[in-house]
mmCIF file of C-alpha atoms in Angstrom:
data_model
loop_
_atom_site.group_PDB
_atom_site.id
_atom_site.type_symbol
_atom_site.label_atom_id
_atom_site.label_comp_id
_atom_site.label_asym_id
_atom_site.label_seq_id
_atom_site.Cartn_x
_atom_site.Cartn_y
_atom_site.Cartn_z
ATOM 1 C CA MET A 1 -20.901 -30.870 33.290
ATOM 2 C CA TYR A 2 -17.977 -29.862 31.010
ATOM 3 C CA GLN A 3 -18.807 -26.592 29.031
ATOM 4 C CA GLU A 4 -16.558 -26.036 26.030
ATOM 5 C CA ASN A 5 -15.105 -22.518 25.638
ATOM 6 C CA THR A 6 -16.289 -21.454 22.135
ATOM 7 C CA GLU A 7 -14.868 -17.854 22.270
ATOM 8 C CA SER A 8 -12.498 -17.514 19.360
ATOM 9 C CA LEU A 9 -9.026 -16.201 19.463
ATOM 10 C CA ALA A 10 -10.145 -13.043 17.670
ATOM 11 C CA ASP A 11 -12.842 -12.535 20.377
ATOM 12 C CA LYS A 12 -10.277 -12.775 23.126
ATOM 13 C CA MET A 13 -8.020 -10.245 21.740
ATOM 14 C CA SER A 14 -8.598 -6.479 22.118
ATOM 15 C CA ASP A 15 -7.828 -3.876 19.546
ATOM 16 C CA ALA A 16 -5.519 -2.368 22.028
ATOM 17 C CA GLN A 17 -3.379 -5.595 22.399
ATOM 18 C CA ILE A 18 -3.175 -5.765 18.555
ATOM 19 C CA GLU A 19 -2.246 -2.115 18.267
ATOM 20 C CA GLU A 20 0.379 -2.502 20.934
ATOM 21 C CA GLU A 21 1.906 -5.560 19.011
ATOM 22 C CA ILE A 22 1.939 -3.683 15.696
ATOM 23 C CA MET A 23 3.658 -0.639 17.248
ATOM 24 C CA ARG A 24 6.066 -2.856 19.168
ATOM 25 C CA LEU A 25 7.245 -4.474 15.988
ATOM 26 C CA VAL A 26 7.316 -1.213 14.003
ATOM 27 C CA ASN A 27 9.408 0.512 16.747
ATOM 28 C CA LEU A 28 11.618 -2.532 16.998
ATOM 29 C CA ARG A 29 12.396 -2.317 13.468
ATOM 30 C CA GLY A 30 13.064 1.289 13.441
ATOM 31 C CA PRO A 31 12.737 4.001 10.781
ATOM 32 C CA LYS A 32 12.965 3.091 7.139
ATOM 33 C CA LYS A 33 11.967 -0.586 7.895
ATOM 34 C CA SER A 34 8.632 -2.288 7.545
ATOM 35 C CA ILE A 35 6.563 -5.088 8.985
ATOM 36 C CA CYS A 36 3.804 -7.159 7.483
ATOM 37 C CA PRO A 37 0.505 -7.382 9.458
ATOM 38 C CA SER A 38 0.952 -11.049 9.386
ATOM 39 C CA GLU A 39 3.907 -10.820 11.671
ATOM 40 C CA ALA A 40 2.003 -9.238 14.360
ATOM 41 C CA ALA A 41 -0.794 -11.693 13.887
ATOM 42 C CA ARG A 42 1.873 -14.556 14.204
ATOM 43 C CA HIS A 43 3.216 -13.071 17.402
ATOM 44 C CA LEU A 44 -0.239 -12.781 18.918
ATOM 45 C CA GLY A 45 -1.854 -15.871 17.553
ATOM 46 C CA GLY A 46 0.838 -18.419 17.024
ATOM 47 C CA ALA A 47 -0.207 -21.339 14.812
ATOM 48 C CA ASP A 48 -3.816 -19.849 14.785
ATOM 49 C CA TYR A 49 -2.752 -16.460 13.427
ATOM 50 C CA GLN A 50 -4.869 -16.567 10.288
ATOM 51 C CA GLU A 51 -7.928 -16.503 12.540
ATOM 52 C CA ILE A 52 -7.014 -12.936 13.752
ATOM 53 C CA MET A 53 -5.653 -11.590 10.389
ATOM 54 C CA PRO A 54 -8.804 -9.629 9.615
ATOM 55 C CA ARG A 55 -8.689 -7.964 12.998
ATOM 56 C CA VAL A 56 -5.011 -7.188 12.632
ATOM 57 C CA ARG A 57 -5.703 -5.561 9.287
ATOM 58 C CA ASP A 58 -8.598 -3.532 10.679
ATOM 59 C CA VAL A 59 -6.447 -2.286 13.563
ATOM 60 C CA ALA A 60 -3.654 -1.559 11.091
ATOM 61 C CA GLY A 61 -6.094 0.463 9.132
ATOM 62 C CA GLN A 62 -7.030 2.475 12.148
ATOM 63 C CA LEU A 63 -3.360 3.295 12.772
ATOM 64 C CA ILE A 64 -2.920 4.340 9.209
ATOM 65 C CA ARG A 65 -5.985 6.661 9.443
ATOM 66 C CA ARG A 66 -4.537 8.157 12.698
ATOM 67 C CA GLN A 67 -1.331 8.648 10.778
ATOM 68 C CA MET A 68 0.729 6.604 13.246
ATOM 69 C CA ILE A 69 1.968 4.330 10.520
ATOM 70 C CA ARG A 70 1.687 4.116 6.727
ATOM 71 C CA ALA A 71 1.015 1.359 4.241
ATOM 72 C CA THR A 72 3.684 0.880 1.649
ATOM 73 C CA GLN A 73 4.501 -1.354 -1.407
ATOM 74 C CA LYS A 74 7.851 -1.226 -2.788
ATOM 75 C CA TRP A 75 8.604 1.809 -0.716
ATOM 76 C CA GLN A 76 5.611 3.855 -2.113
ATOM 77 C CA THR A 77 2.685 4.763 0.120
ATOM 78 C CA VAL A 78 -0.527 2.967 -0.899
ATOM 79 C CA ASP A 79 -4.052 3.083 0.205
ATOM 80 C CA PRO A 80 -4.728 -0.091 2.219
#
């Protein structure tokens, strides 16, 4: 009998994988450059990236709280 895999993309992805992708993109850009969380989600999720956006935002928030990255808008630090 065929059993459909109902595990979502978000369930298959670990926080560590998401964190690694965010940090990879940040480091690739270098200082004084930024990324959007959706870029990390697109790299990880492809066409289904919107499914993992909440997790990517959560992991980005964890990185901000650990002061590994900062959230900015028009070059000003903001509270995510």
